Coordinates of C-alpha atoms in Angstrom, one line a residue:
X1 CA 190.4 27.3 -113.9
X2 CA 189.9 26.0 -117.4
X3 CA 189.2 22.5 -116.1
X4 CA 186.6 23.9 -113.6
X5 CA 184.9 26.0 -116.3
X6 CA 184.8 22.9 -118.7
X7 CA 183.3 20.7 -115.9
X8 CA 180.6 23.3 -115.0
X9 CA 179.7 23.8 -118.6
X10 CA 179.3 20.0 -119.1
X11 CA 177.2 19.6 -116.0
X12 CA 178.0 17.2 -113.2
X13 CA 176.8 14.0 -114.8
X14 CA 179.8 11.8 -115.3
X15 CA 182.2 14.2 -113.7
X16 CA 183.2 11.8 -111.0
X17 CA 184.4 9.3 -113.4
X18 CA 186.2 11.9 -115.5
X19 CA 187.9 13.4 -112.5
X20 CA 189.2 10.1 -111.3
X21 CA 190.6 9.2 -114.7
X22 CA 192.4 12.6 -115.1
X23 CA 193.9 12.8 -111.7
X24 CA 195.0 9.2 -111.3
X25 CA 196.7 9.3 -114.7
X26 CA 198.6 12.5 -114.0
X27 CA 199.4 12.4 -110.3
X28 CA 200.4 9.7 -107.9
X29 CA 201.4 9.3 -104.2
X30 CA 201.2 12.0 -101.7
X31 CA 199.3 14.4 -104.0
X32 CA 196.4 12.1 -104.6
X33 CA 194.4 12.9 -101.4
X34 CA 194.6 16.7 -101.9
X35 CA 193.7 16.4 -105.6
X36 CA 190.7 14.3 -104.8
X37 CA 189.6 16.9 -102.2
X38 CA 189.9 19.6 -104.9
X39 CA 188.0 17.5 -107.3
X40 CA 185.2 17.1 -104.7
X41 CA 185.0 20.8 -104.3
X42 CA 184.7 21.3 -108.1
X43 CA 182.1 18.6 -108.4
X44 CA 180.1 20.2 -105.7
X45 CA 180.4 23.6 -107.4
X46 CA 179.4 22.2 -110.7
X47 CA 176.4 20.5 -109.1
X48 CA 175.2 23.7 -107.6
X49 CA 175.7 25.6 -110.8
X50 CA 173.5 23.1 -112.7
X51 CA 170.0 24.6 -113.5
X52 CA 167.1 22.7 -112.1
X53 CA 163.4 22.4 -113.0
X54 CA 162.2 23.1 -109.5
X55 CA 163.2 24.1 -106.0
X56 CA 162.0 23.2 -102.5
X57 CA 162.4 25.0 -99.2
X58 CA 164.2 22.0 -97.7
X59 CA 165.6 19.1 -99.7
X60 CA 164.5 18.4 -103.2
X61 CA 161.2 18.9 -104.9
X62 CA 159.1 15.7 -105.1
X63 CA 158.3 15.8 -108.8
X64 CA 161.0 14.6 -111.2
X65 CA 162.2 16.7 -114.1
X66 CA 160.1 14.6 -116.5
X67 CA 156.8 14.8 -114.6
X68 CA 153.7 14.8 -116.8
X69 CA 151.2 16.8 -114.7
X70 CA 150.5 17.7 -111.1
X71 CA 149.5 14.6 -109.1
X72 CA 146.0 16.0 -108.3
X73 CA 145.2 17.1 -111.9
X74 CA 143.7 15.1 -114.7
X75 CA 146.0 15.6 -117.7
X76 CA 143.2 14.3 -120.0
X77 CA 140.5 16.6 -118.7
X78 CA 138.4 18.0 -121.5
X79 CA 138.3 21.7 -122.3
X80 CA 135.0 23.5 -122.5
X81 CA 131.9 24.7 -120.6
X82 CA 131.1 28.0 -118.8
X83 CA 130.7 28.5 -115.1
X84 CA 129.5 31.4 -112.9
X85 CA 131.0 32.0 -109.5
X86 CA 129.3 34.4 -107.0
X87 CA 130.8 37.1 -104.8
X88 CA 129.3 39.5 -102.3
X89 CA 129.9 43.2 -102.4
X90 CA 131.3 44.8 -105.5
X91 CA 134.5 46.1 -107.2
X92 CA 135.9 49.3 -108.6
X93 CA 139.3 48.0 -109.9
X94 CA 140.6 45.2 -112.1
X95 CA 144.2 45.6 -111.0
X96 CA 145.1 43.3 -108.1
X97 CA 148.6 44.7 -107.9
X98 CA 148.0 48.2 -106.5
X99 CA 146.7 49.5 -103.2
X100 CA 144.0 51.6 -104.8
X101 CA 140.5 50.1 -105.2
X102 CA 138.6 46.9 -104.5
X103 CA 139.4 44.0 -106.8
X104 CA 137.6 40.6 -107.3
X105 CA 139.7 38.4 -105.1
X106 CA 139.9 35.5 -107.6
X107 CA 141.3 37.7 -110.4
X108 CA 145.0 37.3 -109.9
X109 CA 144.8 33.5 -109.9
X110 CA 143.4 33.4 -113.5
X111 CA 145.1 36.2 -115.5
X112 CA 148.7 36.5 -114.4
X113 CA 151.7 34.2 -113.9
X114 CA 155.1 34.1 -112.1
X115 CA 158.5 32.8 -112.9
X116 CA 157.7 29.6 -111.1
X117 CA 154.5 27.8 -110.2
X118 CA 153.4 26.3 -106.9
X119 CA 152.0 22.8 -106.3
X120 CA 149.2 22.2 -103.7
X121 CA 150.6 18.8 -102.9
X122 CA 153.9 19.8 -101.2
X123 CA 154.5 22.2 -98.2
X124 CA 156.7 24.5 -100.3
X125 CA 158.0 23.5 -103.7
X126 CA 158.1 25.4 -107.0
X127 CA 158.4 24.3 -110.6
X128 CA 159.2 26.1 -113.8
X129 CA 156.5 28.3 -115.3
X130 CA 157.6 31.4 -117.2
X131 CA 161.1 30.4 -116.2
X132 CA 162.2 27.0 -117.6
X133 CA 165.0 26.6 -115.0
X134 CA 166.2 27.9 -111.7
X135 CA 169.8 28.1 -110.4
X136 CA 171.0 29.1 -106.9
X137 CA 174.0 28.6 -104.6
X138 CA 174.0 26.5 -101.5
X139 CA 173.4 29.4 -99.1
X140 CA 170.7 30.8 -101.5
X141 CA 172.3 34.2 -101.4
X142 CA 171.3 34.6 -105.0
X143 CA 168.9 33.0 -107.5
X144 CA 169.0 33.0 -111.3
X145 CA 166.1 32.2 -113.7
X146 CA 166.2 31.4 -117.4
X147 CA 163.0 32.4 -119.2
X148 CA 161.3 30.1 -121.6
X149 CA 161.6 31.3 -125.2
X150 CA 157.9 30.4 -125.8
X151 CA 156.6 32.5 -122.8
X152 CA 154.3 35.2 -124.0
X153 CA 151.8 37.7 -122.8
X154 CA 148.2 37.4 -123.8
X155 CA 148.8 39.9 -126.7
X156 CA 151.3 37.3 -128.1
X157 CA 154.3 39.5 -127.3
X158 CA 157.3 37.7 -125.7
X159 CA 158.1 38.0 -122.0
X160 CA 161.6 39.5 -121.7
X161 CA 164.1 39.9 -118.9
X162 CA 163.3 43.6 -119.1
X163 CA 159.7 42.9 -118.2
X164 CA 160.8 40.8 -115.2
X165 CA 163.1 43.5 -113.9
X166 CA 160.5 46.2 -114.4
X167 CA 157.8 44.2 -112.7
X168 CA 159.9 43.6 -109.5
X169 CA 160.9 47.3 -109.3
X170 CA 157.5 48.6 -110.0
X171 CA 155.6 46.3 -107.6
X172 CA 158.3 46.8 -105.0
X173 CA 158.0 50.6 -105.1
X174 CA 154.5 51.5 -106.4
X175 CA 152.6 48.3 -106.0
X176 CA 150.4 46.9 -103.2
X177 CA 152.2 46.9 -99.8
X178 CA 152.3 43.1 -99.9
X179 CA 155.0 43.3 -102.6
X180 CA 157.3 45.8 -101.0
X181 CA 158.8 43.7 -98.3
X182 CA 160.6 41.4 -100.8
X183 CA 161.9 44.3 -102.9
X184 CA 163.6 45.7 -99.8
X185 CA 165.5 42.5 -99.3
X186 CA 166.9 42.4 -102.9
X187 CA 170.3 44.1 -103.2
X188 CA 170.6 43.8 -107.0
X189 CA 168.8 42.5 -110.1
X190 CA 170.8 42.0 -113.3
X191 CA 170.4 40.5 -116.7
X192 CA 173.0 37.7 -117.0
X193 CA 172.2 36.5 -120.5
X194 CA 169.7 37.0 -123.4
X195 CA 167.0 35.3 -121.3
X196 CA 168.4 35.0 -117.8
X197 CA 168.1 37.2 -114.8
X198 CA 169.8 37.0 -111.4
X199 CA 168.6 38.3 -108.0
X200 CA 171.1 38.9 -105.2
X201 CA 169.9 39.2 -101.7
X202 CA 171.0 41.5 -98.9
X203 CA 170.3 39.2 -96.0
X204 CA 170.4 35.6 -94.9
X205 CA 166.9 34.2 -95.7
X206 CA 166.5 30.9 -97.4
X207 CA 162.9 31.6 -98.6
X208 CA 163.8 34.6 -100.7
X209 CA 164.9 32.5 -103.6
X210 CA 161.4 30.9 -103.7
X211 CA 159.5 34.1 -103.1
X212 CA 161.2 35.7 -106.1
X213 CA 159.8 32.9 -108.2
X214 CA 156.2 33.6 -107.1
X215 CA 156.0 37.4 -108.0
X216 CA 153.6 38.2 -110.8
X217 CA 155.2 39.3 -114.1
X218 CA 153.6 42.3 -115.8
X219 CA 154.2 43.9 -119.3
X220 CA 156.5 46.9 -119.1
X221 CA 155.4 48.5 -122.4
X222 CA 151.8 48.7 -121.4
X223 CA 152.6 51.2 -118.7
X224 CA 154.9 53.6 -120.6
X225 CA 153.5 57.1 -120.0
X226 CA 151.0 55.9 -117.4
X227 CA 150.9 56.0 -113.7
X228 CA 150.8 52.4 -112.5
X229 CA 149.6 53.1 -108.9
X230 CA 146.7 55.3 -110.1
X231 CA 145.3 52.8 -112.7
X232 CA 141.6 53.3 -113.6
X233 CA 139.3 50.3 -113.9
X234 CA 139.7 50.2 -117.6
X235 CA 143.5 49.9 -117.2
X236 CA 143.5 46.2 -117.0
X237 CA 147.1 44.9 -116.5
X238 CA 148.3 42.6 -119.3
X239 CA 149.1 39.1 -118.1
X240 CA 150.4 35.8 -119.5
X241 CA 147.9 33.6 -117.7
X242 CA 145.4 31.2 -119.2
X243 CA 142.5 33.6 -119.0
X244 CA 141.9 37.1 -120.2
X245 CA 139.2 39.6 -119.1
X246 CA 136.8 39.9 -122.1
X247 CA 134.0 41.9 -120.5
X248 CA 133.0 43.6 -117.3
X249 CA 130.2 45.6 -115.8
X250 CA 131.7 47.7 -113.1
X251 CA 130.8 46.5 -109.6
X252 CA 128.5 43.7 -111.0
X253 CA 130.3 41.2 -113.1
X254 CA 133.6 40.2 -114.7
X255 CA 133.8 37.7 -117.6
X256 CA 137.1 35.7 -118.1
X257 CA 137.6 33.8 -121.3
X258 CA 140.2 31.0 -121.7
X259 CA 142.9 32.1 -124.1
X260 CA 143.0 29.5 -126.9
X261 CA 146.5 30.6 -127.8
X262 CA 147.8 30.4 -124.2
X263 CA 151.5 29.8 -124.5
X264 CA 151.8 27.4 -121.5
X265 CA 149.0 25.0 -122.2
X266 CA 151.3 22.0 -122.6
X267 CA 153.6 22.6 -119.7
X268 CA 153.6 19.8 -117.1
X269 CA 152.5 22.3 -114.5
X270 CA 149.5 23.3 -116.6
X271 CA 148.3 20.0 -118.1
X272 CA 144.7 19.3 -117.0
X273 CA 144.2 22.7 -115.5
X274 CA 142.2 25.8 -116.4
X275 CA 139.7 23.8 -118.4
X276 CA 136.6 26.0 -118.5
X277 CA 136.2 28.1 -121.6
X278 CA 134.5 30.9 -119.6
X279 CA 134.4 31.9 -116.0
X280 CA 132.1 34.7 -114.9
X281 CA 132.3 36.4 -111.5
X282 CA 128.9 37.8 -110.5
X283 CA 128.5 40.1 -107.5
X284 CA 125.5 40.2 -105.1
X285 CA 124.4 42.6 -102.4
X286 CA 124.7 40.0 -99.7
X287 CA 125.1 36.2 -99.1
X288 CA 121.3 35.7 -99.0
X289 CA 120.9 37.0 -102.5
X290 CA 123.9 34.9 -103.6
X291 CA 122.3 31.8 -102.1
X292 CA 119.1 32.4 -103.9
X293 CA 120.9 32.9 -107.2
X294 CA 122.7 29.5 -106.6
X295 CA 119.4 27.8 -105.9
X296 CA 117.9 29.2 -109.1
X297 CA 120.8 28.0 -111.2
X298 CA 122.4 31.4 -111.9
X299 CA 125.6 30.4 -110.0
X300 CA 127.4 27.2 -110.8
X301 CA 129.2 26.5 -107.5
X302 CA 129.6 27.9 -104.0
X303 CA 131.7 27.1 -101.0
X304 CA 129.8 26.5 -97.7
X305 CA 131.6 27.3 -94.5
X306 CA 128.8 26.4 -92.1
X307 CA 128.4 22.8 -91.2
X308 CA 124.8 23.2 -90.0
X309 CA 123.7 24.8 -93.2
X310 CA 125.5 22.2 -95.2
X311 CA 123.5 19.5 -93.4
X312 CA 120.2 21.2 -93.4
X313 CA 119.7 23.8 -96.1
X314 CA 120.7 22.0 -99.3
X315 CA 117.3 20.4 -99.9
X316 CA 116.0 22.9 -102.5
X317 CA 114.4 21.5 -105.7
X318 CA 117.6 21.5 -107.9
X319 CA 119.5 19.6 -105.2
X320 CA 116.7 17.1 -104.6
X321 CA 116.6 16.5 -108.4
X322 CA 120.3 15.8 -108.6
X323 CA 121.2 18.9 -110.6
X324 CA 123.2 20.2 -107.7
X325 CA 125.6 17.9 -105.8
X326 CA 127.6 18.3 -102.6
X327 CA 131.3 17.5 -102.5
X328 CA 133.6 17.4 -99.4
X329 CA 137.3 18.0 -99.8
X330 CA 139.4 17.1 -96.7
X331 CA 142.8 18.7 -96.2
X332 CA 145.9 18.7 -94.0
X333 CA 146.7 22.4 -93.9
X334 CA 146.8 24.5 -90.7
X335 CA 143.6 26.1 -89.5
X336 CA 144.8 29.6 -89.9
X337 CA 143.0 32.2 -87.8
X338 CA 139.4 33.2 -88.1
X339 CA 137.7 35.4 -85.6
X340 CA 137.2 39.0 -84.3
X341 CA 140.5 40.9 -84.3
X342 CA 141.1 43.7 -81.8
X343 CA 143.0 46.8 -82.8
X344 CA 145.8 47.0 -80.2
X345 CA 146.9 50.4 -81.6
X346 CA 144.1 52.1 -79.8
X347 CA 143.0 52.1 -76.2
X348 CA 141.7 50.1 -74.4
X349 CA 142.7 47.3 -76.7
X350 CA 146.4 48.1 -76.1
X351 CA 146.0 46.4 -72.7
X352 CA 146.3 42.6 -73.0
X353 CA 144.0 42.2 -69.9
X354 CA 141.2 44.0 -71.8
X355 CA 141.8 41.7 -74.8
X356 CA 141.7 38.6 -72.6
X357 CA 138.5 39.8 -70.9
X358 CA 136.9 40.1 -74.3
X359 CA 138.1 36.6 -75.2
X360 CA 136.6 35.3 -71.9
X361 CA 133.3 37.0 -72.6
X362 CA 133.0 35.3 -76.0
X363 CA 130.8 32.3 -75.3
X364 CA 132.1 30.1 -78.1
X365 CA 130.3 26.9 -77.1
X366 CA 126.9 28.6 -77.1
X367 CA 127.5 30.5 -80.3
X368 CA 128.9 27.5 -82.1
X369 CA 125.9 25.4 -81.1
X370 CA 123.5 28.1 -82.2
X371 CA 125.0 28.7 -85.6
X372 CA 126.7 25.5 -86.7
X373 CA 125.0 22.9 -84.5
X374 CA 128.3 22.4 -82.7
X375 CA 129.7 20.5 -85.7
X376 CA 132.8 22.6 -86.2
X377 CA 135.7 22.5 -83.7
X378 CA 137.3 25.7 -82.4
X379 CA 140.5 27.1 -83.7
X380 CA 143.0 26.6 -80.8
X381 CA 146.0 28.4 -82.4
X382 CA 147.1 29.9 -85.6
X383 CA 148.6 26.6 -86.9
X384 CA 146.2 24.2 -85.2
X385 CA 145.3 21.0 -87.2
X386 CA 149.0 20.7 -88.2
X387 CA 152.4 19.6 -86.9
X388 CA 153.4 23.4 -86.8
X389 CA 150.9 24.1 -84.0
X390 CA 152.1 25.0 -80.5
X391 CA 152.2 22.1 -78.2
X392 CA 150.2 21.9 -75.1
X393 CA 151.7 22.8 -71.7
X394 CA 155.2 24.0 -71.0
X395 CA 157.4 25.0 -74.0
X396 CA 160.0 22.4 -74.7
X397 CA 163.3 22.0 -76.4
X398 CA 164.4 24.4 -79.1
X399 CA 161.1 26.3 -78.9
X400 CA 161.7 27.0 -75.3
X401 CA 165.2 28.2 -76.0
X402 CA 164.0 30.6 -78.7
X403 CA 161.2 32.0 -76.5
X404 CA 163.1 32.3 -73.2
X405 CA 164.7 35.8 -73.8
X406 CA 161.2 37.3 -74.1
X407 CA 159.3 35.5 -71.3
X408 CA 159.6 38.3 -68.8
X409 CA 158.0 40.9 -71.1
X410 CA 155.2 38.9 -72.5
X411 CA 151.7 38.3 -71.1
X412 CA 151.2 35.1 -69.2
X413 CA 151.2 31.8 -71.1
X414 CA 154.2 32.1 -73.3
X415 CA 156.4 29.5 -71.5
X416 CA 153.8 27.7 -69.4
X417 CA 151.2 27.3 -72.1
X418 CA 148.0 29.1 -73.1
X419 CA 144.5 27.7 -73.7
X420 CA 141.3 29.4 -74.7
X421 CA 138.4 29.4 -72.1
X422 CA 135.7 26.7 -72.4
X423 CA 132.2 27.5 -71.2
X424 CA 129.5 25.2 -70.0
X425 CA 127.5 25.9 -73.2
X426 CA 124.7 27.8 -71.5
X427 CA 123.8 31.3 -72.7
X428 CA 124.8 33.0 -69.4
X429 CA 128.5 31.9 -69.4
X430 CA 128.8 32.9 -65.7
X431 CA 132.4 31.6 -65.3
X432 CA 133.6 33.4 -68.4
X433 CA 132.0 36.7 -67.4
X434 CA 133.4 36.4 -63.8
X435 CA 136.9 35.9 -65.3
X436 CA 136.4 38.9 -67.6
X437 CA 135.2 41.2 -64.8
X438 CA 138.3 40.3 -62.7
X439 CA 140.6 41.1 -65.6
X440 CA 138.9 44.4 -66.3
X441 CA 139.1 45.3 -62.6
X442 CA 142.8 44.6 -62.7
X443 CA 143.1 46.8 -65.8
X444 CA 141.4 49.7 -64.0
X445 CA 137.7 49.3 -65.0
X446 CA 135.0 49.2 -62.4
X447 CA 131.2 48.8 -62.8
X448 CA 129.3 52.1 -62.3
X449 CA 125.5 51.9 -62.8
X450 CA 125.9 48.7 -64.7
X451 CA 128.6 50.0 -67.1
X452 CA 132.4 49.5 -66.9
X453 CA 134.2 52.8 -66.4
X454 CA 137.8 53.8 -65.8
X455 CA 139.2 56.3 -63.3
X456 CA 138.4 59.2 -65.7
X457 CA 134.8 58.2 -65.8
X458 CA 135.0 57.0 -69.4
X459 CA 132.8 54.0 -70.3
X460 CA 134.2 51.0 -71.9
X461 CA 132.8 50.8 -75.4
X462 CA 133.6 49.2 -78.8
X463 CA 132.2 48.9 -82.3
X464 CA 132.5 45.8 -84.4
X465 CA 133.0 46.8 -88.0
X466 CA 131.6 44.4 -90.6
X467 CA 131.3 44.3 -94.4
X468 CA 127.8 44.5 -95.8
X469 CA 126.3 41.2 -96.9
X470 CA 128.2 38.9 -94.4
X471 CA 125.2 37.5 -92.6
X472 CA 127.1 34.9 -90.6
X473 CA 129.6 37.5 -89.3
X474 CA 126.6 39.6 -88.3
X475 CA 124.9 36.7 -86.5
X476 CA 128.1 35.9 -84.5
X477 CA 128.4 39.6 -83.5
X478 CA 124.8 39.9 -82.5
X479 CA 125.1 36.9 -80.1
X480 CA 128.4 38.4 -78.7
X481 CA 126.7 41.8 -78.1
X482 CA 124.4 40.1 -75.5
X483 CA 127.4 38.9 -73.5
X484 CA 129.2 42.3 -73.7
X485 CA 126.1 44.0 -72.5
X486 CA 126.0 41.7 -69.4
X487 CA 129.7 42.5 -68.9
X488 CA 128.9 46.3 -68.9
X489 CA 130.5 47.1 -72.2
X490 CA 128.7 49.4 -74.6
X491 CA 129.0 47.6 -77.9
X492 CA 127.5 47.9 -81.3
X493 CA 127.8 46.6 -84.8
X494 CA 128.6 48.9 -87.7
X495 CA 128.0 47.6 -91.3
X496 CA 129.5 49.3 -94.3
X497 CA 129.7 48.6 -98.0
X498 CA 132.7 46.6 -99.3
X499 CA 134.6 49.6 -100.6
X500 CA 134.4 51.4 -97.2
X501 CA 135.3 48.3 -95.4
X502 CA 138.5 47.8 -97.4
X503 CA 139.4 51.4 -97.0
X504 CA 138.8 51.5 -93.2
X505 CA 140.6 48.2 -92.5
X506 CA 143.4 49.3 -94.7
X507 CA 143.8 52.4 -92.6
X508 CA 143.2 50.5 -89.3
X509 CA 140.1 52.6 -88.6
X510 CA 138.2 50.1 -86.4
X511 CA 138.0 48.8 -82.8
X512 CA 137.1 45.2 -83.6
X513 CA 136.5 43.5 -87.0
X514 CA 136.1 40.2 -88.7
X515 CA 139.4 38.6 -89.5
X516 CA 140.5 35.6 -91.6
X517 CA 144.1 34.7 -92.2
X518 CA 144.8 31.5 -94.1
X519 CA 148.2 29.9 -93.3
X520 CA 150.1 27.1 -95.0
X521 CA 152.5 24.3 -94.1
X522 CA 155.4 26.5 -95.2
X523 CA 155.0 29.9 -93.6
X524 CA 157.7 32.4 -94.6
X525 CA 158.3 36.0 -95.3
X526 CA 154.6 36.8 -95.5
X527 CA 154.5 36.4 -91.8
X528 CA 156.3 39.8 -91.4
X529 CA 153.5 41.4 -93.4
X530 CA 150.9 39.6 -91.3
X531 CA 152.2 40.5 -87.9
X532 CA 155.7 41.9 -87.9
X533 CA 156.3 45.2 -86.1
X534 CA 157.2 47.3 -89.2
X535 CA 153.9 46.3 -90.8
X536 CA 151.9 47.6 -87.8
X537 CA 152.1 51.1 -89.1
X538 CA 152.1 50.3 -92.8
X539 CA 148.7 51.1 -94.2
X540 CA 147.3 48.2 -96.3
X541 CA 149.3 45.6 -94.4
X542 CA 147.7 42.4 -93.1
X543 CA 148.7 43.3 -89.5
X544 CA 145.2 44.4 -88.6
X545 CA 145.8 43.6 -84.9
X546 CA 148.7 46.1 -84.8
X547 CA 151.1 43.5 -83.3
X548 CA 154.4 45.0 -82.3
X549 CA 156.1 42.2 -80.4
X550 CA 159.8 41.5 -80.2
X551 CA 159.0 37.9 -79.5
X552 CA 156.9 37.6 -82.7
X553 CA 159.6 39.3 -84.7
X554 CA 162.3 37.0 -83.3
X555 CA 160.3 33.9 -84.1
X556 CA 159.7 35.0 -87.7
X557 CA 163.5 35.7 -88.1
X558 CA 164.3 32.3 -86.6
X559 CA 161.9 30.6 -89.0
X560 CA 163.4 32.4 -92.0
X561 CA 167.0 31.5 -91.2
X562 CA 166.3 27.9 -90.0
X563 CA 168.8 25.5 -91.6
X564 CA 166.8 22.4 -90.9
X565 CA 163.2 21.3 -90.8
X566 CA 163.4 20.7 -87.0
X567 CA 164.6 24.2 -86.3
X568 CA 161.9 25.5 -88.7
X569 CA 159.1 23.7 -86.8
X570 CA 160.5 24.8 -83.5
X571 CA 160.4 28.5 -84.6
X572 CA 156.9 28.3 -86.0
X573 CA 155.6 26.7 -82.8
X574 CA 157.3 29.6 -80.9
X575 CA 155.6 32.1 -83.3
X576 CA 152.2 30.4 -82.6
X577 CA 152.7 30.7 -78.8
X578 CA 153.7 34.4 -79.1
X579 CA 150.7 35.2 -81.2
X580 CA 148.2 33.3 -79.0
X581 CA 149.6 34.8 -75.8
X582 CA 149.4 38.2 -77.4
X583 CA 145.6 37.7 -77.3
X584 CA 144.9 39.7 -80.5
X585 CA 142.0 37.6 -81.9
X586 CA 138.9 36.0 -80.5
X587 CA 139.0 32.7 -82.5
X588 CA 135.9 31.1 -84.1
X589 CA 135.7 27.6 -85.5
X590 CA 138.0 25.9 -88.0
X591 CA 137.2 24.4 -91.4
X592 CA 138.8 21.0 -91.4
X593 CA 136.9 20.0 -94.6
X594 CA 136.2 22.0 -97.7
X595 CA 132.5 21.9 -98.7
X596 CA 131.5 22.8 -102.3
X597 CA 128.0 22.6 -103.7
X598 CA 128.1 22.7 -107.5
X599 CA 126.2 21.8 -110.6
X600 CA 126.5 18.1 -111.6
X601 CA 128.4 18.9 -114.8
X602 CA 131.4 20.2 -112.8
X603 CA 133.8 17.3 -112.3
X604 CA 137.1 17.0 -110.4
X605 CA 140.0 14.5 -110.2
X606 CA 140.0 11.6 -107.7
X607 CA 143.4 12.5 -106.3
X608 CA 143.2 15.3 -103.7
X609 CA 146.1 17.7 -102.8
X610 CA 147.2 17.9 -99.2
X611 CA 146.1 21.6 -99.1
X612 CA 142.5 20.5 -100.2
X613 CA 140.2 23.1 -101.7
X614 CA 141.2 26.7 -102.6
X615 CA 141.5 28.9 -105.7
X616 CA 144.2 26.6 -107.0
X617 CA 141.9 23.6 -106.8
X618 CA 138.4 24.8 -107.7
X619 CA 138.1 25.8 -110.5
X620 CA 141.7 25.3 -111.6
X621 CA 141.7 21.5 -111.9
X622 CA 138.0 21.0 -112.4
X623 CA 136.3 20.5 -115.8
X624 CA 132.9 20.5 -117.5
X625 CA 131.3 17.2 -118.5
X626 CA 127.7 17.0 -119.8

């Protein structure tokens, strides 16, 4: 035991040579083999006990311990400049970590940090941020972090183990529902040293060790005597990030200023990032007003999600003069899912045949041509554009094995394959409407005086709920309404302000609504929150469609317990099939390239991350250069 403790304390470098010397000097003959076996076990234990600078879902993280900066960041980027980013809608909260209120979506990327930080150039790898090192066992049944002594909140107070433990418990019990799933999987949290904390898990799940590293750390002392879940807009949570909120006008703007005393500025994970001295988030009533503000120079950059507009509408004077430039950022991430989601909790959307009929009636080719010039390909599955996407035709290999127990209880397509309908591109879409009518007839709906009715004489009707200011979503819905009318469905669009939209979707108070779910190359526990059965009744969850599918749940479980990359891919492909054949969403087009229009002074590095654009790219690694 003393030898083992000494070896672990020393670390595993040089242990092999030391072990050979000790054992061959003291023992000979028949005992040599067993002693060497024991030595190998001790060496392995020592190696696993050694703290590391990073962790990956499978294998080792790509960046070495002495890496200088992220490969897609410019470590010599200058600091300075001020930019304005535009949002539509408004806000009534500055606390991204509670369920109450509407928060600027960018906020949590600027002001708060976690124990580890993620790179956008690897499917799932984390490197030390607040924690300088991470330690876990081979099965990842526990994980231990050692905090950096220099880690501080923006008020210059040190981040302590007590802050870490309080943050996890508070977010897990009083925070936004997105944080509660992880807390339920942690069986214990304990301080193991002056600056170290260990989390032990209550289930087999390899990703939990990484997820713990990604939870935001808040300051415990700030909330003593206050109700965290009922925070007012003035109760801005203290963070340790590179920016602090220095001014706000409720519902209209938020000003973030770079903290010149930011503790982590010289960390490899931070070099060349967070370069702007000031970032202002301005809010506009709708996208048209925001566009006009950008053209007038009141907004510094905006993302464009419509290829037709990108090609035809950036010819305003400032763009022609070269003061505004267009940048395209390709990526290799999955498409995710964008479309109209149907609420399967309520009739008639609880019938997959009705959902499929609404998919058949959606004339994608015509709508895509009218709104994007046909330039953007359709989303074909939740993970399309990546190796995780379901394969065409019959399920094969390990994916087929995982799905087989659920085939009899799932809608058609799970095993044999499912594809979205393709129209001839004409406005009438006769084939799609004929298929939709047949499905509705099968589900008990018949045309009466031009309207679909069921046996009780009730008309088939639906309302598409949209947030105010989303003009493209409204344009898609308006074109869709024409097809629904021809089908005999009484449909309308309801537009509400941003606060009402968040409240209603959070309570699942809708028939159909716009839906966007970004997905990564390393899907994990968040999938339970997106479409797991328990989240279907959890207000505030991302499971807007109300999916309660044993097949979906089983695929997520298989994904989380996969011991190899091959098993992981097979499980995700099975999940993709189960979601697509569930027919929950009417998919739109995918965004295979990020498009950013910005003022010429905003610069970015030549190297691009595999995940392309996103909040961790623009503005995080961009800088200002006159």
